[in-house]
């Protein structure tokens, strides 16, 4: 950027980058004109109008914005981000993804919640597709993301219903990194039923947007964000897509950016027309993660973090506490902190089990007067399953609970099993859990593919 030395700490420049973003507009290629001529955003801001007009090359309709020196609205955005726990990374920051600098129209700023380092992972792979996938497409996206994550890839997608969500979930299940690129602001309330997935993403990667926190989606915002999905990725894999799918826009951007393009051949039909088109145009056909890995000989593939369920006691506790401590140390609003209490509960439970195994065998006398194993198990069932059902009903439900669920997730699952579709407030009432604990349990259950989010903050178990 320019010929000057870039500062490592560009916080004092953030307000000027926000002003540039407002002035030139979202997705404008004019940003590169400015960054070639100026090292710091403030220098452009303070330049004479005629110079700013000449250097930027913006359309005359934007001259009024170019002349406006007001920074109050930009500072208001910064204050809003601080309130919501959103970091702002500008083009001039060292944390700005290098791959993104190289595209035709890089965003002036990125609004980031989570680990900014995930944006610059050495092996980012985008997985995108239709919002209305087939069951086969869902399974393929989930497995592909899981396999790639286990090999050290960071999965990038758009956080939409369908293939995008499956891609994020596949990465999370592998305990891998994932990045979600929004087509709106973080706080606009778009797709609230996927909020718990986004919280999980923040815990293992980042949710990002070029749009201010409260900006709702508009016509064109999603196609524009697709250039960022491909921009921070080494390659783009399209799983299922129709001929008018936004995923083809992502593939088009990827082609312009000289990125690798992959497409899954999952059969014929309307959902495959777009992928068939890509394959006919030269996209590489993929059947698994290996088909993608082999195209990147320069990338050192290392096995990613194992699934949390596969960690031994010491590793599990270490990973759980590391993530919990990270979020507890961040000075952001509690409602925006991804919840890993279920990991703490599971870690504590695992430690307790290990201690029991280390205890010396009790004497026959103690066994005769102590609690039998059967009674102990019955007591445990009551502590987990006491939401008002009869003992026989509780035991029947207990048999259906997957192993490894936290206590709170088990309570929520039992409530949904007994009462069917419930509003989140009703779940809180029937389980006697606080709302934030219910939300945490929903994140855990979603990652296990056990619940389905409905409109109006209602949930039900998947059939």
CSV table of C-alpha atoms in Angstrom, one decimal:
chain,number,residue,atom,x,y,z
A,1,UNK,CA,0.0,0.0,0.0
A,2,UNK,CA,1.8,3.2,-1.2
A,3,UNK,CA,5.4,3.7,-0.6
A,4,UNK,CA,5.4,4.5,3.0
A,5,UNK,CA,5.8,2.2,6.0
A,6,UNK,CA,2.4,0.8,7.2
A,7,UNK,CA,1.7,1.2,10.9
A,8,UNK,CA,1.1,-2.0,12.9
A,9,UNK,CA,-1.5,-0.2,15.0
A,10,UNK,CA,-3.9,1.6,12.7
A,11,UNK,CA,-6.6,2.3,15.3
A,12,UNK,CA,-6.1,6.0,14.9
A,13,UNK,CA,-6.8,5.6,11.2
A,14,UNK,CA,-10.0,3.6,11.5
A,15,UNK,CA,-12.4,6.5,11.5
A,16,UNK,CA,-10.8,7.7,8.2
A,17,UNK,CA,-11.1,4.3,6.6
A,18,UNK,CA,-14.8,4.3,7.6
A,19,UNK,CA,-15.1,7.7,6.0
A,20,UNK,CA,-13.5,6.4,2.8
A,21,UNK,CA,-15.9,3.4,2.8
A,22,UNK,CA,-18.9,5.8,3.1
A,23,UNK,CA,-17.5,8.0,0.4
A,24,UNK,CA,-16.7,5.5,-2.4
A,25,UNK,CA,-19.4,3.0,-1.5
A,26,UNK,CA,-19.3,-0.8,-0.9
A,27,UNK,CA,-17.6,-3.0,-3.4
A,28,UNK,CA,-15.9,-0.1,-5.2
A,29,UNK,CA,-12.7,-0.7,-7.2
A,30,UNK,CA,-11.8,3.0,-6.5
A,31,UNK,CA,-10.2,2.0,-3.2
A,32,UNK,CA,-7.1,0.7,-5.0
A,33,UNK,CA,-6.7,4.2,-6.6
A,34,UNK,CA,-6.5,5.7,-3.1
A,35,UNK,CA,-4.3,3.1,-1.5
A,36,UNK,CA,-1.7,3.4,-4.3
A,37,UNK,CA,-1.5,7.1,-3.8
A,38,UNK,CA,-1.7,7.3,0.0
A,39,UNK,CA,-0.1,5.4,2.8
A,40,UNK,CA,-2.6,6.5,5.5
A,41,UNK,CA,-6.3,7.1,5.1
A,42,UNK,CA,-6.1,10.4,7.0
A,43,UNK,CA,-3.8,11.8,4.3
A,44,UNK,CA,-6.5,11.2,1.7
A,45,UNK,CA,-9.1,12.6,4.0
A,46,UNK,CA,-7.2,15.9,4.5
A,47,UNK,CA,-6.2,16.3,0.9
A,48,UNK,CA,-7.7,19.2,-1.2
A,49,UNK,CA,-11.0,18.3,-2.8
A,50,UNK,CA,-9.7,18.6,-6.3
A,51,UNK,CA,-6.9,16.1,-5.4
A,52,UNK,CA,-9.3,13.7,-3.8
A,53,UNK,CA,-11.6,14.0,-6.9
A,54,UNK,CA,-8.7,13.3,-9.3
A,55,UNK,CA,-7.1,10.4,-7.3
A,56,UNK,CA,-10.3,8.5,-6.4
A,57,UNK,CA,-12.0,8.9,-9.7
A,58,UNK,CA,-15.4,8.6,-8.1
A,59,UNK,CA,-18.6,9.4,-10.0
A,60,UNK,CA,-19.7,13.0,-9.8
A,61,UNK,CA,-22.8,11.9,-7.9
A,62,UNK,CA,-20.4,11.1,-5.0
A,63,UNK,CA,-18.7,14.5,-5.0
A,64,UNK,CA,-20.9,15.7,-2.2
A,65,UNK,CA,-19.8,12.8,0.0
A,66,UNK,CA,-16.2,13.5,-1.0
A,67,UNK,CA,-16.5,17.1,0.2
A,68,UNK,CA,-18.2,16.2,3.4
A,69,UNK,CA,-15.7,16.3,6.3
A,70,UNK,CA,-18.1,15.0,9.0
A,71,UNK,CA,-16.7,12.1,10.9
A,72,UNK,CA,-19.5,11.8,13.6
A,73,UNK,CA,-21.4,9.1,11.8
A,74,UNK,CA,-18.1,7.1,11.5
A,75,UNK,CA,-17.3,7.5,15.2
A,76,UNK,CA,-20.9,6.4,16.0
A,77,UNK,CA,-20.2,3.2,14.1
A,78,UNK,CA,-17.0,2.7,16.1
A,79,UNK,CA,-18.9,3.2,19.3
A,80,UNK,CA,-21.6,0.7,18.2
A,81,UNK,CA,-19.0,-1.9,17.4
A,82,UNK,CA,-17.3,-1.4,20.8
A,83,UNK,CA,-20.7,-1.9,22.4
A,84,UNK,CA,-21.4,-5.1,20.5
A,85,UNK,CA,-17.9,-6.7,20.7
A,86,UNK,CA,-17.1,-6.2,17.1
A,87,UNK,CA,-13.6,-5.5,15.9
A,88,UNK,CA,-12.9,-3.3,12.9
A,89,UNK,CA,-10.0,-4.2,10.6
A,90,UNK,CA,-9.2,-1.7,8.0
A,91,UNK,CA,-7.2,-2.0,4.8
A,92,UNK,CA,-4.3,-0.4,6.5
A,93,UNK,CA,-4.1,-2.9,9.4
A,94,UNK,CA,-1.6,-5.7,9.5
A,95,UNK,CA,-4.4,-8.1,10.3
A,96,UNK,CA,-6.1,-7.4,7.0
A,97,UNK,CA,-6.1,-10.6,4.9
A,98,UNK,CA,-3.3,-10.4,2.3
A,99,UNK,CA,-5.3,-12.4,-0.3
A,100,UNK,CA,-8.1,-9.9,0.0
A,101,UNK,CA,-5.8,-7.0,-0.8
A,102,UNK,CA,-5.2,-8.6,-4.2
A,103,UNK,CA,-8.7,-8.6,-5.5
A,104,UNK,CA,-10.2,-6.0,-7.8
A,105,UNK,CA,-12.4,-4.3,-5.2
A,106,UNK,CA,-11.2,-5.0,-1.6
A,107,UNK,CA,-13.4,-3.7,1.2
A,108,UNK,CA,-12.0,-0.6,3.0
A,109,UNK,CA,-13.0,-2.1,6.4
A,110,UNK,CA,-14.1,-5.5,7.8
A,111,UNK,CA,-16.3,-5.8,10.8
A,112,UNK,CA,-15.1,-8.9,12.6
A,113,UNK,CA,-16.4,-10.9,15.5
A,114,UNK,CA,-14.1,-13.7,16.6
A,115,UNK,CA,-10.5,-14.6,15.6
A,116,UNK,CA,-9.2,-12.3,12.9
A,117,UNK,CA,-6.3,-14.7,12.3
A,118,UNK,CA,-8.7,-17.1,10.7
A,119,UNK,CA,-9.1,-14.7,7.8
A,120,UNK,CA,-5.5,-15.2,6.9
A,121,UNK,CA,-5.2,-19.0,7.4
A,122,UNK,CA,-2.8,-20.5,4.9
A,123,UNK,CA,-5.4,-22.9,3.6
A,124,UNK,CA,-8.8,-21.3,3.3
A,125,UNK,CA,-11.3,-23.2,1.2
A,126,UNK,CA,-14.8,-21.9,0.4
A,127,UNK,CA,-17.8,-24.3,0.3
A,128,UNK,CA,-21.0,-22.8,-1.1
A,129,UNK,CA,-24.2,-23.9,-2.6
A,130,UNK,CA,-28.0,-23.6,-2.8
A,131,UNK,CA,-30.2,-22.6,0.1
A,132,UNK,CA,-32.5,-25.5,-0.8
A,133,UNK,CA,-30.3,-28.5,-1.0
A,134,UNK,CA,-31.1,-32.1,-1.3
A,135,UNK,CA,-30.4,-34.5,1.5
A,136,UNK,CA,-27.5,-35.9,-0.5
A,137,UNK,CA,-26.1,-32.3,-1.0
A,138,UNK,CA,-26.4,-31.6,2.8
A,139,UNK,CA,-24.5,-34.7,3.7
A,140,UNK,CA,-21.8,-34.1,1.0
A,141,UNK,CA,-21.2,-30.5,2.2
A,142,UNK,CA,-21.1,-31.6,5.8
A,143,UNK,CA,-18.6,-34.5,5.2
A,144,UNK,CA,-16.5,-32.4,2.8
A,145,UNK,CA,-16.1,-29.6,5.3
A,146,UNK,CA,-15.4,-32.1,8.1
A,147,UNK,CA,-12.7,-33.9,6.1
A,148,UNK,CA,-11.0,-30.7,5.0
A,149,UNK,CA,-11.0,-29.3,8.5
A,150,UNK,CA,-9.5,-32.4,9.9
A,151,UNK,CA,-6.6,-31.8,7.4
A,152,UNK,CA,-6.1,-28.3,8.6
A,153,UNK,CA,-8.2,-26.3,6.2
A,154,UNK,CA,-10.3,-23.3,7.3
A,155,UNK,CA,-13.8,-23.5,5.8
A,156,UNK,CA,-15.2,-20.2,4.4
A,157,UNK,CA,-18.9,-19.8,3.5
A,158,UNK,CA,-21.8,-17.4,3.7
A,159,UNK,CA,-23.8,-18.4,6.7
A,160,UNK,CA,-27.0,-18.9,4.8
A,161,UNK,CA,-29.6,-21.6,5.2
A,162,UNK,CA,-28.6,-24.8,3.2
A,163,UNK,CA,-25.2,-25.8,2.0
A,164,UNK,CA,-23.5,-22.8,3.7
A,165,UNK,CA,-24.7,-23.8,7.1
A,166,UNK,CA,-23.8,-27.4,6.5
A,167,UNK,CA,-20.2,-26.3,5.6
A,168,UNK,CA,-19.9,-24.4,8.8
A,169,UNK,CA,-21.3,-27.2,10.9
A,170,UNK,CA,-18.9,-29.7,9.3
A,171,UNK,CA,-15.9,-27.6,10.2
A,172,UNK,CA,-17.2,-27.1,13.8
A,173,UNK,CA,-17.8,-30.8,14.2
A,174,UNK,CA,-14.2,-31.4,13.3
A,175,UNK,CA,-13.1,-28.8,15.9
A,176,UNK,CA,-11.7,-26.8,12.9
A,177,UNK,CA,-11.7,-23.2,11.9
A,178,UNK,CA,-14.4,-21.6,9.9
A,179,UNK,CA,-15.2,-18.1,8.6
A,180,UNK,CA,-18.7,-16.8,7.9
A,181,UNK,CA,-19.1,-13.8,5.5
A,182,UNK,CA,-22.3,-12.0,6.0
A,183,UNK,CA,-24.3,-10.0,3.4
A,184,UNK,CA,-25.6,-7.6,6.0
A,185,UNK,CA,-24.5,-6.1,9.4
A,186,UNK,CA,-23.9,-8.3,12.4
A,187,UNK,CA,-26.7,-6.7,14.4
A,188,UNK,CA,-29.5,-6.3,11.9
A,189,UNK,CA,-31.4,-9.4,13.0
A,190,UNK,CA,-31.1,-11.3,9.8
A,191,UNK,CA,-31.9,-15.1,10.0
A,192,UNK,CA,-32.2,-15.1,13.9
A,193,UNK,CA,-32.8,-18.9,13.8
A,194,UNK,CA,-29.1,-19.3,12.8
A,195,UNK,CA,-27.7,-17.1,15.6
A,196,UNK,CA,-26.6,-20.1,17.6
A,197,UNK,CA,-24.6,-21.4,14.6
A,198,UNK,CA,-22.9,-18.0,14.3
A,199,UNK,CA,-22.0,-18.1,18.0
A,200,UNK,CA,-20.4,-21.5,17.4
A,201,UNK,CA,-18.5,-20.1,14.4
A,202,UNK,CA,-17.1,-17.2,16.5
A,203,UNK,CA,-15.7,-19.8,18.9
A,204,UNK,CA,-13.6,-21.5,16.3
A,205,UNK,CA,-13.0,-18.8,13.7
A,206,UNK,CA,-14.8,-15.5,12.7
A,207,UNK,CA,-18.0,-14.0,11.4
A,208,UNK,CA,-17.2,-11.0,9.2
A,209,UNK,CA,-19.0,-8.3,7.1
A,210,UNK,CA,-18.0,-5.2,5.2
A,211,UNK,CA,-21.3,-3.6,6.3
A,212,UNK,CA,-21.9,-1.6,9.5
A,213,UNK,CA,-23.5,-3.5,12.4
A,214,UNK,CA,-27.1,-2.4,11.9
A,215,UNK,CA,-27.2,-2.4,8.1
A,216,UNK,CA,-30.0,-4.7,6.8
A,217,UNK,CA,-29.5,-6.8,3.7
A,218,UNK,CA,-30.4,-5.0,0.5
A,219,UNK,CA,-30.5,-5.8,-3.2
A,220,UNK,CA,-26.9,-6.5,-4.2
A,221,UNK,CA,-25.4,-6.9,-0.8
A,222,UNK,CA,-25.2,-10.7,-1.0
A,223,UNK,CA,-23.6,-10.8,-4.5
A,224,UNK,CA,-21.1,-8.2,-3.3
A,225,UNK,CA,-20.1,-10.2,-0.3
A,226,UNK,CA,-19.4,-13.2,-2.5
A,227,UNK,CA,-16.2,-11.5,-3.8
A,228,UNK,CA,-15.0,-11.6,-0.2
A,229,UNK,CA,-15.8,-15.3,0.2
A,230,UNK,CA,-13.7,-16.2,-2.8
A,231,UNK,CA,-11.2,-13.4,-2.0
A,232,UNK,CA,-10.0,-14.8,1.3
A,233,UNK,CA,-10.0,-18.4,-0.1
A,234,UNK,CA,-7.5,-20.5,-2.1
A,235,UNK,CA,-10.3,-22.3,-3.8
A,236,UNK,CA,-14.1,-22.4,-4.1
A,237,UNK,CA,-16.1,-25.7,-4.0
A,238,UNK,CA,-19.7,-25.5,-5.2
A,239,UNK,CA,-21.8,-28.4,-3.9
A,240,UNK,CA,-25.3,-27.9,-5.4
A,241,UNK,CA,-26.4,-24.8,-7.3
A,242,UNK,CA,-29.1,-23.9,-9.8
A,243,UNK,CA,-28.4,-21.8,-12.9
A,244,UNK,CA,-29.4,-18.6,-11.0
A,245,UNK,CA,-27.7,-19.5,-7.8
A,246,UNK,CA,-25.6,-16.9,-6.0
A,247,UNK,CA,-22.9,-19.6,-5.8
A,248,UNK,CA,-22.2,-19.2,-9.5
A,249,UNK,CA,-21.5,-15.5,-8.7
A,250,UNK,CA,-19.0,-16.6,-6.1
A,251,UNK,CA,-17.4,-19.0,-8.7
A,252,UNK,CA,-17.3,-16.1,-11.2
A,253,UNK,CA,-15.4,-13.9,-8.7
A,254,UNK,CA,-13.1,-16.9,-8.0
A,255,UNK,CA,-12.3,-17.2,-11.7
A,256,UNK,CA,-11.5,-13.5,-12.0
A,257,UNK,CA,-9.3,-13.8,-8.9
A,258,UNK,CA,-7.4,-16.8,-10.4
A,259,UNK,CA,-8.7,-19.1,-7.7
A,260,UNK,CA,-9.3,-22.9,-8.1
A,261,UNK,CA,-12.9,-23.8,-8.7
A,262,UNK,CA,-14.4,-27.2,-7.8
A,263,UNK,CA,-17.8,-28.7,-8.3
A,264,UNK,CA,-19.6,-31.7,-7.0
A,265,UNK,CA,-21.3,-34.1,-9.4
A,266,UNK,CA,-24.2,-35.3,-7.3
A,267,UNK,CA,-26.6,-36.3,-10.1
A,268,UNK,CA,-29.0,-34.5,-12.4
A,269,UNK,CA,-31.9,-32.1,-11.6
A,270,UNK,CA,-32.5,-28.4,-11.1
A,271,UNK,CA,-30.1,-28.3,-8.1
A,272,UNK,CA,-27.2,-29.6,-10.3
A,273,UNK,CA,-27.7,-27.4,-13.3
A,274,UNK,CA,-25.3,-24.8,-12.0
A,275,UNK,CA,-22.6,-27.3,-11.0
A,276,UNK,CA,-22.9,-29.0,-14.4
A,277,UNK,CA,-22.4,-25.7,-16.0
A,278,UNK,CA,-19.2,-25.1,-14.0
A,279,UNK,CA,-17.9,-28.5,-14.8
A,280,UNK,CA,-18.5,-27.9,-18.5
A,281,UNK,CA,-16.5,-24.6,-18.2
A,282,UNK,CA,-13.5,-26.4,-16.6
A,283,UNK,CA,-14.2,-26.7,-12.9
A,284,UNK,CA,-12.6,-29.7,-11.3
A,285,UNK,CA,-15.0,-32.5,-10.3
A,286,UNK,CA,-14.7,-33.5,-6.6
A,287,UNK,CA,-15.9,-36.5,-4.7
A,288,UNK,CA,-14.1,-35.9,-1.5
A,289,UNK,CA,-11.6,-33.7,0.3
A,290,UNK,CA,-8.6,-35.5,-1.3
A,291,UNK,CA,-9.7,-34.2,-4.7
A,292,UNK,CA,-9.2,-30.6,-3.4
A,293,UNK,CA,-6.1,-31.3,-1.4
A,294,UNK,CA,-4.1,-32.6,-4.3
A,295,UNK,CA,-4.5,-29.3,-6.2
A,296,UNK,CA,-2.5,-27.4,-3.6
A,297,UNK,CA,1.0,-28.9,-3.7
A,298,UNK,CA,2.5,-25.8,-2.1
A,299,UNK,CA,0.3,-26.1,1.0
A,300,UNK,CA,1.7,-28.2,3.8
A,301,UNK,CA,-1.2,-30.3,4.9
A,302,UNK,CA,-1.2,-31.0,8.6
A,303,UNK,CA,-3.8,-33.0,10.5
A,304,UNK,CA,-6.2,-30.5,12.2
A,305,UNK,CA,-7.4,-30.6,15.7
A,306,UNK,CA,-9.3,-33.8,16.5
A,307,UNK,CA,-12.9,-33.7,17.3
A,308,UNK,CA,-13.6,-32.8,20.9
A,309,UNK,CA,-15.2,-36.1,21.4
A,310,UNK,CA,-12.0,-37.8,20.3
A,311,UNK,CA,-9.7,-36.0,22.8
A,312,UNK,CA,-8.4,-37.8,25.8
A,313,UNK,CA,-9.2,-36.3,29.2
A,314,UNK,CA,-6.1,-34.1,29.5
A,315,UNK,CA,-6.4,-32.7,26.0
A,316,UNK,CA,-10.2,-32.2,26.3
A,317,UNK,CA,-9.9,-30.2,29.5
A,318,UNK,CA,-7.1,-28.1,28.1
A,319,UNK,CA,-9.0,-27.2,25.0
A,320,UNK,CA,-12.2,-26.5,26.9
A,321,UNK,CA,-10.5,-24.2,29.4
A,322,UNK,CA,-8.5,-22.4,26.7
A,323,UNK,CA,-11.6,-21.4,24.8
A,324,UNK,CA,-13.5,-20.4,27.9
A,325,UNK,CA,-10.7,-18.3,29.2
A,326,UNK,CA,-10.2,-16.5,25.9
A,327,UNK,CA,-13.8,-15.3,25.8
A,328,UNK,CA,-14.0,-14.5,29.5
A,329,UNK,CA,-10.9,-12.2,29.1
A,330,UNK,CA,-12.4,-10.2,26.2
A,331,UNK,CA,-14.1,-7.1,27.4
A,332,UNK,CA,-17.3,-7.4,25.3
A,333,UNK,CA,-21.0,-7.7,26.0
A,334,UNK,CA,-21.9,-11.0,27.6
A,335,UNK,CA,-24.7,-11.7,25.1
A,336,UNK,CA,-22.2,-11.8,22.3
A,337,UNK,CA,-19.8,-14.3,23.9
A,338,UNK,CA,-20.1,-17.8,22.3
A,339,UNK,CA,-20.9,-20.2,25.1
A,340,UNK,CA,-18.6,-23.1,25.9
A,341,UNK,CA,-20.1,-23.8,29.3
A,342,UNK,CA,-21.2,-27.2,27.9
A,343,UNK,CA,-17.5,-27.9,27.3
A,344,UNK,CA,-16.7,-26.9,30.9
A,345,UNK,CA,-19.6,-29.2,32.1
A,346,UNK,CA,-18.3,-32.0,30.0
A,347,UNK,CA,-14.8,-31.5,31.2
A,348,UNK,CA,-15.8,-31.4,34.8
A,349,UNK,CA,-17.9,-34.5,34.3
A,350,UNK,CA,-15.0,-36.3,32.6
A,351,UNK,CA,-12.6,-35.3,35.4
A,352,UNK,CA,-15.1,-36.6,37.9
A,353,UNK,CA,-15.4,-39.9,36.1
A,354,UNK,CA,-11.6,-40.3,36.0
A,355,UNK,CA,-11.3,-39.6,39.7
A,356,UNK,CA,-13.8,-42.3,40.4
A,357,UNK,CA,-11.8,-44.8,38.4
A,358,UNK,CA,-8.7,-44.0,40.4
A,359,UNK,CA,-10.4,-44.6,43.8
A,360,UNK,CA,-9.5,-47.9,45.5
A,361,UNK,CA,-12.1,-50.6,45.6
A,362,UNK,CA,-14.5,-50.2,48.5
A,363,UNK,CA,-14.5,-53.0,51.1
A,364,UNK,CA,-17.3,-55.5,51.2
A,365,UNK,CA,-18.6,-53.9,54.4
A,366,UNK,CA,-18.9,-50.5,52.7
A,367,UNK,CA,-20.5,-52.0,49.7
A,368,UNK,CA,-23.2,-53.6,51.8
A,369,UNK,CA,-24.2,-50.3,53.4
A,370,UNK,CA,-23.3,-48.0,50.5
A,371,UNK,CA,-25.3,-47.0,47.5
A,372,UNK,CA,-25.6,-49.7,44.9
A,373,UNK,CA,-24.6,-49.0,41.3
A,374,UNK,CA,-28.2,-49.3,40.2
A,375,UNK,CA,-29.4,-46.7,42.8
A,376,UNK,CA,-26.5,-44.4,41.9
A,377,UNK,CA,-27.6,-44.6,38.2
A,378,UNK,CA,-31.2,-43.9,39.2
A,379,UNK,CA,-30.1,-40.9,41.2
A,380,UNK,CA,-28.1,-39.5,38.2
A,381,UNK,CA,-31.1,-40.0,36.0
A,382,UNK,CA,-33.3,-38.0,38.3
A,383,UNK,CA,-30.8,-35.1,38.5
A,384,UNK,CA,-30.7,-34.9,34.7
A,385,UNK,CA,-34.2,-35.8,33.8
A,386,UNK,CA,-36.3,-34.1,36.5
A,387,UNK,CA,-38.5,-32.0,34.3
A,388,UNK,CA,-41.8,-33.3,35.6
A,389,UNK,CA,-42.3,-36.6,33.8
A,390,UNK,CA,-43.0,-39.9,35.4
A,391,UNK,CA,-40.0,-42.2,36.0
A,392,UNK,CA,-41.0,-44.6,33.2
A,393,UNK,CA,-41.2,-41.8,30.7
A,394,UNK,CA,-37.9,-40.4,31.9
A,395,UNK,CA,-36.1,-43.7,31.6
A,396,UNK,CA,-37.5,-44.1,28.0
A,397,UNK,CA,-36.2,-40.7,27.1
A,398,UNK,CA,-32.8,-41.3,28.7
A,399,UNK,CA,-32.3,-44.3,26.4
A,400,UNK,CA,-32.6,-42.0,23.4
A,401,UNK,CA,-30.0,-39.4,24.6
A,402,UNK,CA,-26.7,-39.5,22.7
A,403,UNK,CA,-23.6,-40.0,24.8
A,404,UNK,CA,-21.6,-37.0,25.7
A,405,UNK,CA,-24.3,-34.4,26.0
A,406,UNK,CA,-24.0,-31.8,28.7
A,407,UNK,CA,-26.6,-31.8,31.5
A,408,UNK,CA,-28.3,-28.7,30.1
A,409,UNK,CA,-28.4,-30.0,26.6
A,410,UNK,CA,-30.0,-33.2,27.9
A,411,UNK,CA,-32.6,-31.2,29.8
A,412,UNK,CA,-33.5,-29.2,26.7
A,413,UNK,CA,-33.6,-32.3,24.5
A,414,UNK,CA,-35.9,-34.1,27.0
A,415,UNK,CA,-38.2,-31.1,27.2
A,416,UNK,CA,-38.5,-31.0,23.4
A,417,UNK,CA,-39.0,-34.7,23.3
A,418,UNK,CA,-41.9,-34.5,25.8
A,419,UNK,CA,-43.7,-31.3,24.7
A,420,UNK,CA,-42.8,-31.1,21.0
A,421,UNK,CA,-42.3,-27.7,19.4
A,422,UNK,CA,-41.4,-25.0,22.0
A,423,UNK,CA,-40.6,-21.3,22.2
A,424,UNK,CA,-37.2,-20.6,23.8
A,425,UNK,CA,-39.0,-19.0,26.7
A,426,UNK,CA,-41.1,-22.2,27.2
A,427,UNK,CA,-37.9,-24.3,27.1
A,428,UNK,CA,-36.5,-22.1,29.8
A,429,UNK,CA,-39.6,-22.4,31.9
A,430,UNK,CA,-39.9,-26.2,31.6
A,431,UNK,CA,-36.2,-26.9,32.2
A,432,UNK,CA,-35.8,-24.2,34.8
A,433,UNK,CA,-32.7,-23.0,33.0
A,434,UNK,CA,-31.8,-19.3,32.3
A,435,UNK,CA,-32.3,-18.2,28.7
A,436,UNK,CA,-28.5,-17.9,28.1
A,437,UNK,CA,-28.0,-21.5,29.2
A,438,UNK,CA,-30.8,-22.6,26.9
A,439,UNK,CA,-29.1,-20.9,24.0
A,440,UNK,CA,-25.8,-22.6,24.8
A,441,UNK,CA,-27.5,-25.9,24.9
A,442,UNK,CA,-29.2,-25.2,21.6
A,443,UNK,CA,-25.7,-24.6,20.0
A,444,UNK,CA,-24.5,-27.9,21.3
A,445,UNK,CA,-27.6,-29.8,20.1
A,446,UNK,CA,-27.4,-28.1,16.7
A,447,UNK,CA,-23.8,-29.2,16.2
A,448,UNK,CA,-25.0,-32.7,16.9
A,449,UNK,CA,-27.8,-32.2,14.3
A,450,UNK,CA,-30.5,-33.0,16.9
A,451,UNK,CA,-32.6,-29.8,16.8
A,452,UNK,CA,-34.3,-27.7,14.1
A,453,UNK,CA,-34.8,-24.0,14.5
A,454,UNK,CA,-38.2,-22.6,13.4
A,455,UNK,CA,-39.4,-19.0,12.9
A,456,UNK,CA,-40.2,-17.0,16.0
A,457,UNK,CA,-37.5,-18.5,18.2
A,458,UNK,CA,-39.2,-21.9,18.3
A,459,UNK,CA,-37.4,-25.2,18.2
A,460,UNK,CA,-38.2,-28.9,17.8
A,461,UNK,CA,-36.2,-32.1,17.7
A,462,UNK,CA,-35.2,-33.4,14.2
A,463,UNK,CA,-37.0,-36.5,13.2
